[in-house]
Amino acid sequence: MKSTEEILEINKKQKEFYNSNEAGKTNFISTLWSKFRNGALSDFRKKFDIKDRVYDEHKIWLGDMSDKKILDLGCLRGNALSLYMAENAKEYIGIDLSDVAIASLQQRIEKQNCKNAQAIAVDFFSPEFHHTNFDIIYAYGVLHHFENFDLLVSRLQEKLSPNGIIIAYDPLETSFPIKVLRAIYRPFQTDKDWEWPFTKSVLTKIDNNFKIEQIRGVLGQSKYGVLLNLLPLNDAYKSRVIAKMVEKDWGITQLKEIYSCMHVTMLLRKI
C-alpha cells in the first residue's frame, strides 16, 4: 500500500497528465477506450437519462446548502454541479491537482459573482490544504483515484465536520465481466497509477467507516443494454427493455446488490 509520501509523488504525475494538452499523452488503447466511454457509452447514458438522473439525485442529497461548507474534491474545471454548489453554499471550496483547470474554474466562479466560493490548486493530502470542518464533501469520479483507501478514509474523516456527509460517484470492479475487461485493459492503461475502481474489499471498508444512507446502481443489468441498443431491432422494444434494466439498477438498496454494476453513487455520513 502507498504511503502519504508516495501518494503525493503519484499525484505530481497526475497533475502533469491533466495539465498536458499533448495529443500523444495517451496510447492507442487508452484513446480507443476513451472514445467508447465518451462516445457510445456516453450516448447510451444520455438516451436513457442515466447521467442526468445521477446529478438530479445529488441535488436532492445536497439539499439546502445555505448553511453548509462544501468541498468539491478533484473537480478539475468544474463538474456539472460545481457552479450550482458555489452559488448556493454558505462556503464553497473547489480543489484539484491541475492549476490550469482550477484557474478556469476560478474564472467561472468570478464571472458568476459567487462571493463565498474559491477554487484552489492543491493536493488533498498535502499539508498546504489546511481547510477543514466541511459539512459536505462532493467527490464525483474521485475517490477511486487512491490505491491506499485506508489513508483516504482517514483524510476524509479528518476533513469532515461531525455528522458531515460525502456524495460520491465511482466506477466498480466487482462483477466478473468488468473484472475481465479491466484486467485486459490495465497493462495498456495510461493512467493506471491513479485509477483504482472500487473492489468488494473497498466497498466493505466504506461500509465499516461510514453510514451508507443512500446507494444507487448504474450500468448493472443495463450494461448489457449498450449491446442490445446496437442491434437492428425495433426501437420501441429496445427502449422498453433497457428502461426496465435501468430502473432495476437504480432501485438497488443493498451493498451486495451493487456488485453487478459498473458504477455506484452513494450518500455517506460520518460516524
Tab-separated table of C-alpha atoms in Angstrom:
chain	number	residue	atom	x	y	z
A	1	MET	CA	0.000	0.000	0.000
A	2	LYS	CA	1.199	3.501	-0.846
A	3	SER	CA	2.273	5.852	1.950
A	4	THR	CA	1.231	9.509	2.046
A	5	GLU	CA	4.605	10.495	0.577
A	6	GLU	CA	4.202	8.019	-2.285
A	7	ILE	CA	0.675	9.278	-2.949
A	8	LEU	CA	1.964	12.853	-3.161
A	9	GLU	CA	4.580	11.748	-5.724
A	10	ILE	CA	1.996	9.902	-7.821
A	11	ASN	CA	-0.240	12.955	-7.673
A	12	LYS	CA	2.561	15.062	-9.140
A	13	LYS	CA	2.461	12.765	-12.192
A	14	GLN	CA	-1.309	13.036	-12.235
A	15	LYS	CA	-1.045	16.826	-12.184
A	16	GLU	CA	1.317	16.769	-15.173
A	17	PHE	CA	-1.075	14.427	-17.000
A	18	TYR	CA	-4.112	16.676	-16.537
A	19	ASN	CA	-2.145	19.861	-17.224
A	20	SER	CA	-0.844	18.494	-20.519
A	21	ASN	CA	-2.572	19.144	-23.833
A	22	GLU	CA	-0.243	16.875	-25.776
A	23	ALA	CA	-2.072	14.657	-28.243
A	24	GLY	CA	0.243	11.734	-27.507
A	25	LYS	CA	-0.145	11.651	-23.733
A	26	THR	CA	-2.395	8.583	-24.042
A	27	ASN	CA	-1.583	5.448	-26.035
A	28	PHE	CA	-3.788	3.908	-28.734
A	29	ILE	CA	-5.640	1.528	-26.399
A	30	SER	CA	-6.380	4.247	-23.837
A	31	THR	CA	-7.550	6.581	-26.606
A	32	LEU	CA	-9.802	3.854	-28.023
A	33	TRP	CA	-11.385	3.201	-24.610
A	34	SER	CA	-11.834	6.941	-24.062
A	35	LYS	CA	-13.641	7.265	-27.390
A	36	PHE	CA	-16.001	4.425	-26.456
A	37	ARG	CA	-16.600	5.831	-22.968
A	38	ASN	CA	-17.228	9.350	-24.278
A	39	GLY	CA	-18.986	8.135	-27.411
A	40	ALA	CA	-21.289	5.125	-27.499
A	41	LEU	CA	-21.409	4.674	-23.699
A	42	SER	CA	-21.989	8.383	-23.089
A	43	ASP	CA	-24.727	8.483	-25.754
A	44	PHE	CA	-26.376	5.469	-24.132
A	45	ARG	CA	-26.353	7.149	-20.707
A	46	LYS	CA	-27.868	10.309	-22.191
A	47	LYS	CA	-30.525	8.446	-24.177
A	48	PHE	CA	-31.776	6.637	-21.093
A	49	ASP	CA	-31.367	9.640	-18.786
A	50	ILE	CA	-28.787	7.907	-16.583
A	51	LYS	CA	-26.272	10.739	-16.259
A	52	ASP	CA	-28.801	13.492	-15.510
A	53	ARG	CA	-30.594	11.211	-13.063
A	54	VAL	CA	-27.381	10.875	-11.043
A	55	TYR	CA	-26.914	14.656	-10.899
A	56	ASP	CA	-30.578	15.185	-10.018
A	57	GLU	CA	-30.207	12.712	-7.155
A	58	HIS	CA	-27.076	14.516	-5.990
A	59	LYS	CA	-29.028	17.779	-5.861
A	60	ILE	CA	-31.560	16.106	-3.577
A	61	TRP	CA	-28.765	14.785	-1.366
A	62	LEU	CA	-27.112	18.221	-1.245
A	63	GLY	CA	-30.364	19.746	-0.008
A	64	ASP	CA	-30.378	23.280	1.364
A	65	MET	CA	-26.771	24.435	1.271
A	66	SER	CA	-27.289	27.937	2.666
A	67	ASP	CA	-25.625	26.985	5.967
A	68	LYS	CA	-23.176	24.410	4.549
A	69	LYS	CA	-19.431	24.485	3.954
A	70	ILE	CA	-18.687	22.382	0.866
A	71	LEU	CA	-15.528	20.822	-0.535
A	72	ASP	CA	-15.713	19.967	-4.240
A	73	LEU	CA	-12.915	17.381	-4.350
A	74	GLY	CA	-10.974	16.782	-7.575
A	75	CYS	CA	-13.347	18.997	-9.548
A	76	LEU	CA	-10.943	19.817	-12.439
A	77	ARG	CA	-12.514	22.689	-14.444
A	78	GLY	CA	-15.777	22.157	-12.622
A	79	ASN	CA	-18.222	19.275	-12.810
A	80	ALA	CA	-21.922	19.587	-13.655
A	81	LEU	CA	-22.781	20.776	-10.128
A	82	SER	CA	-19.734	22.899	-9.242
A	83	LEU	CA	-21.292	26.284	-10.015
A	84	TYR	CA	-24.616	25.170	-8.544
A	85	MET	CA	-22.829	24.486	-5.253
A	86	ALA	CA	-20.712	27.641	-5.494
A	87	GLU	CA	-23.821	29.782	-5.954
A	88	ASN	CA	-25.880	28.194	-3.164
A	89	ALA	CA	-23.463	27.142	-0.414
A	90	LYS	CA	-22.541	29.225	2.605
A	91	GLU	CA	-18.925	28.484	1.648
A	92	TYR	CA	-17.589	26.568	-1.348
A	93	ILE	CA	-14.032	25.398	-1.992
A	94	GLY	CA	-13.185	23.520	-5.181
A	95	ILE	CA	-9.798	21.819	-5.315
A	96	ASP	CA	-7.862	19.931	-7.951
A	97	LEU	CA	-4.259	18.981	-8.682
A	98	SER	CA	-4.312	20.819	-12.014
A	99	ASP	CA	-3.568	24.530	-11.647
A	100	VAL	CA	-4.580	25.006	-15.295
A	101	ALA	CA	-8.019	23.506	-14.695
A	102	ILE	CA	-8.527	25.317	-11.393
A	103	ALA	CA	-7.685	28.679	-12.986
A	104	SER	CA	-10.509	28.022	-15.451
A	105	LEU	CA	-12.946	27.176	-12.645
A	106	GLN	CA	-11.939	30.275	-10.677
A	107	GLN	CA	-12.735	32.428	-13.716
A	108	ARG	CA	-16.192	30.852	-13.946
A	109	ILE	CA	-16.767	31.431	-10.222
A	110	GLU	CA	-15.816	35.096	-10.552
A	111	LYS	CA	-17.961	35.500	-13.669
A	112	GLN	CA	-20.958	34.172	-11.713
A	113	ASN	CA	-20.068	36.547	-8.863
A	114	CYS	CA	-20.029	33.775	-6.263
A	115	LYS	CA	-18.767	35.755	-3.284
A	116	ASN	CA	-18.243	32.830	-0.894
A	117	ALA	CA	-16.570	30.492	-3.357
A	118	GLN	CA	-12.991	29.821	-4.410
A	119	ALA	CA	-11.024	27.315	-6.470
A	120	ILE	CA	-7.608	26.178	-5.248
A	121	ALA	CA	-4.906	24.113	-6.941
A	122	VAL	CA	-3.730	21.839	-4.128
A	123	ASP	CA	-3.259	18.171	-3.295
A	124	PHE	CA	-5.909	16.841	-0.899
A	125	PHE	CA	-3.130	15.029	1.018
A	126	SER	CA	-0.771	17.998	1.148
A	127	PRO	CA	-0.275	19.842	4.477
A	128	GLU	CA	-0.837	23.004	2.416
A	129	PHE	CA	-4.501	22.071	2.282
A	130	HIS	CA	-5.345	23.191	5.793
A	131	HIS	CA	-9.096	23.760	5.355
A	132	THR	CA	-11.308	21.506	7.435
A	133	ASN	CA	-14.744	21.121	9.046
A	134	PHE	CA	-16.649	20.550	5.790
A	135	ASP	CA	-20.339	19.747	6.057
A	136	ILE	CA	-20.306	18.176	2.592
A	137	ILE	CA	-17.519	16.639	0.509
A	138	TYR	CA	-18.652	16.235	-3.092
A	139	ALA	CA	-16.484	13.713	-4.945
A	140	TYR	CA	-17.635	12.938	-8.493
A	141	GLY	CA	-15.341	10.310	-10.010
A	142	VAL	CA	-12.574	10.993	-7.483
A	143	LEU	CA	-12.382	8.535	-4.567
A	144	HIS	CA	-11.229	5.663	-6.786
A	145	HIS	CA	-8.035	7.603	-7.583
A	146	PHE	CA	-6.447	6.462	-4.313
A	147	GLU	CA	-4.880	2.997	-4.062
A	148	ASN	CA	-4.437	3.236	-0.294
A	149	PHE	CA	-8.087	3.558	0.654
A	150	ASP	CA	-7.365	3.391	4.385
A	151	LEU	CA	-5.350	6.610	4.169
A	152	LEU	CA	-8.112	8.221	2.125
A	153	VAL	CA	-10.739	7.275	4.720
A	154	SER	CA	-8.588	8.804	7.456
A	155	ARG	CA	-8.163	12.024	5.486
A	156	LEU	CA	-11.862	12.269	4.682
A	157	GLN	CA	-12.772	11.760	8.334
A	158	GLU	CA	-10.274	14.450	9.295
A	159	LYS	CA	-11.757	16.980	6.874
A	160	LEU	CA	-15.442	16.306	7.579
A	161	SER	CA	-17.373	18.116	10.269
A	162	PRO	CA	-19.191	15.998	12.883
A	163	ASN	CA	-22.151	14.356	11.117
A	164	GLY	CA	-20.781	15.573	7.759
A	165	ILE	CA	-21.628	13.792	4.509
A	166	ILE	CA	-19.845	12.617	1.365
A	167	ILE	CA	-21.567	12.401	-2.016
A	168	ALA	CA	-19.546	10.090	-4.248
A	169	TYR	CA	-19.740	8.585	-7.717
A	170	ASP	CA	-17.166	5.988	-8.783
A	171	PRO	CA	-16.528	3.022	-11.098
A	172	LEU	CA	-16.634	-0.537	-9.800
A	173	GLU	CA	-14.586	-3.653	-10.402
A	174	THR	CA	-16.913	-6.093	-8.713
A	175	SER	CA	-18.648	-8.033	-11.498
A	176	PHE	CA	-16.892	-10.810	-13.410
A	177	PRO	CA	-17.196	-9.388	-16.964
A	178	ILE	CA	-15.917	-5.975	-15.844
A	179	LYS	CA	-13.036	-7.580	-13.935
A	180	VAL	CA	-12.011	-9.435	-17.104
A	181	LEU	CA	-12.262	-6.328	-19.295
A	182	ARG	CA	-10.268	-4.226	-16.845
A	183	ALA	CA	-7.605	-6.953	-16.483
A	184	ILE	CA	-7.164	-6.984	-20.262
A	185	TYR	CA	-7.093	-3.198	-20.487
A	186	ARG	CA	-4.921	-2.380	-17.459
A	187	PRO	CA	-1.472	-3.229	-18.956
A	188	PHE	CA	-2.164	-0.638	-21.652
A	189	GLN	CA	-3.841	1.941	-19.410
A	190	THR	CA	-2.006	5.289	-19.436
A	191	ASP	CA	-3.455	6.495	-16.124
A	192	LYS	CA	-3.327	3.191	-14.226
A	193	ASP	CA	-1.191	4.636	-11.398
A	194	TRP	CA	-4.204	6.577	-10.118
A	195	GLU	CA	-7.146	4.565	-11.385
A	196	TRP	CA	-8.390	2.016	-8.827
A	197	PRO	CA	-12.077	1.161	-9.417
A	198	PHE	CA	-13.784	0.020	-6.231
A	199	THR	CA	-13.455	-3.654	-5.337
A	200	LYS	CA	-15.649	-5.581	-2.888
A	201	SER	CA	-12.944	-5.007	-0.280
A	202	VAL	CA	-13.093	-1.230	-0.741
A	203	LEU	CA	-16.898	-1.233	-0.539
A	204	THR	CA	-16.622	-3.156	2.732
A	205	LYS	CA	-14.221	-0.513	4.079
A	206	ILE	CA	-16.689	2.201	3.132
A	207	ASP	CA	-19.467	0.326	4.913
A	208	ASN	CA	-17.296	-0.118	8.018
A	209	ASN	CA	-16.227	3.526	8.242
A	210	PHE	CA	-19.311	5.457	7.154
A	211	LYS	CA	-23.067	5.129	7.358
A	212	ILE	CA	-24.321	4.440	3.826
A	213	GLU	CA	-27.558	6.426	3.823
A	214	GLN	CA	-28.345	6.078	0.125
A	215	ILE	CA	-26.925	3.907	-2.646
A	216	ARG	CA	-27.774	3.747	-6.345
A	217	GLY	CA	-26.529	1.369	-9.031
A	218	VAL	CA	-25.562	2.423	-12.550
A	219	LEU	CA	-24.996	0.084	-15.513
A	220	GLY	CA	-25.637	-3.199	-13.749
A	221	GLN	CA	-28.056	-5.293	-15.755
A	222	SER	CA	-28.408	-2.289	-18.061
A	223	LYS	CA	-24.758	-2.508	-19.180
A	224	TYR	CA	-25.903	-5.283	-21.491
A	225	GLY	CA	-28.390	-2.796	-22.869
A	226	VAL	CA	-25.467	-0.995	-24.554
A	227	LEU	CA	-25.097	-4.007	-26.853
A	228	LEU	CA	-28.852	-4.511	-27.191
A	229	ASN	CA	-29.182	-0.890	-28.257
A	230	LEU	CA	-26.851	-1.553	-31.215
A	231	LEU	CA	-28.867	-4.488	-32.568
A	232	PRO	CA	-31.207	-3.988	-35.556
A	233	LEU	CA	-34.366	-4.479	-33.518
A	234	ASN	CA	-37.497	-2.403	-33.070
A	235	ASP	CA	-36.520	0.830	-31.287
A	236	ALA	CA	-39.615	0.910	-29.095
A	237	TYR	CA	-38.952	-2.660	-27.958
A	238	LYS	CA	-35.288	-1.946	-27.203
A	239	SER	CA	-36.134	1.209	-25.267
A	240	ARG	CA	-38.775	-0.602	-23.220
A	241	VAL	CA	-36.457	-3.470	-22.265
A	242	ILE	CA	-33.488	-1.244	-21.485
A	243	ALA	CA	-35.591	1.182	-19.431
A	244	LYS	CA	-36.618	-1.736	-17.184
A	245	MET	CA	-32.955	-2.688	-16.777
A	246	VAL	CA	-32.033	0.885	-15.816
A	247	GLU	CA	-34.832	1.044	-13.246
A	248	LYS	CA	-33.773	-2.262	-11.708
A	249	ASP	CA	-30.195	-0.987	-11.292
A	250	TRP	CA	-31.389	2.321	-9.854
A	251	GLY	CA	-33.659	0.542	-7.393
A	252	ILE	CA	-30.758	-1.222	-5.663
A	253	THR	CA	-30.775	-0.592	-1.917
A	254	GLN	CA	-28.276	-3.129	-0.545
A	255	LEU	CA	-24.493	-3.010	-0.832
A	256	LYS	CA	-24.107	-6.581	-2.107
A	257	GLU	CA	-26.644	-5.938	-4.857
A	258	ILE	CA	-24.361	-3.248	-6.261
A	259	TYR	CA	-21.645	-5.759	-7.250
A	260	SER	CA	-23.147	-6.330	-10.701
A	261	CYS	CA	-22.897	-2.632	-11.592
A	262	MET	CA	-20.208	-0.686	-13.441
A	263	HIS	CA	-20.696	2.445	-11.319
A	264	VAL	CA	-22.100	3.335	-7.937
A	265	THR	CA	-23.205	6.588	-6.357
A	266	MET	CA	-23.533	6.845	-2.580
A	267	LEU	CA	-24.519	9.240	0.157
A	268	LEU	CA	-22.215	8.574	3.103
A	269	ARG	CA	-22.364	10.048	6.584
A	270	LYS	CA	-19.535	10.344	9.081
A	271	ILE	CA	-19.991	8.160	12.147
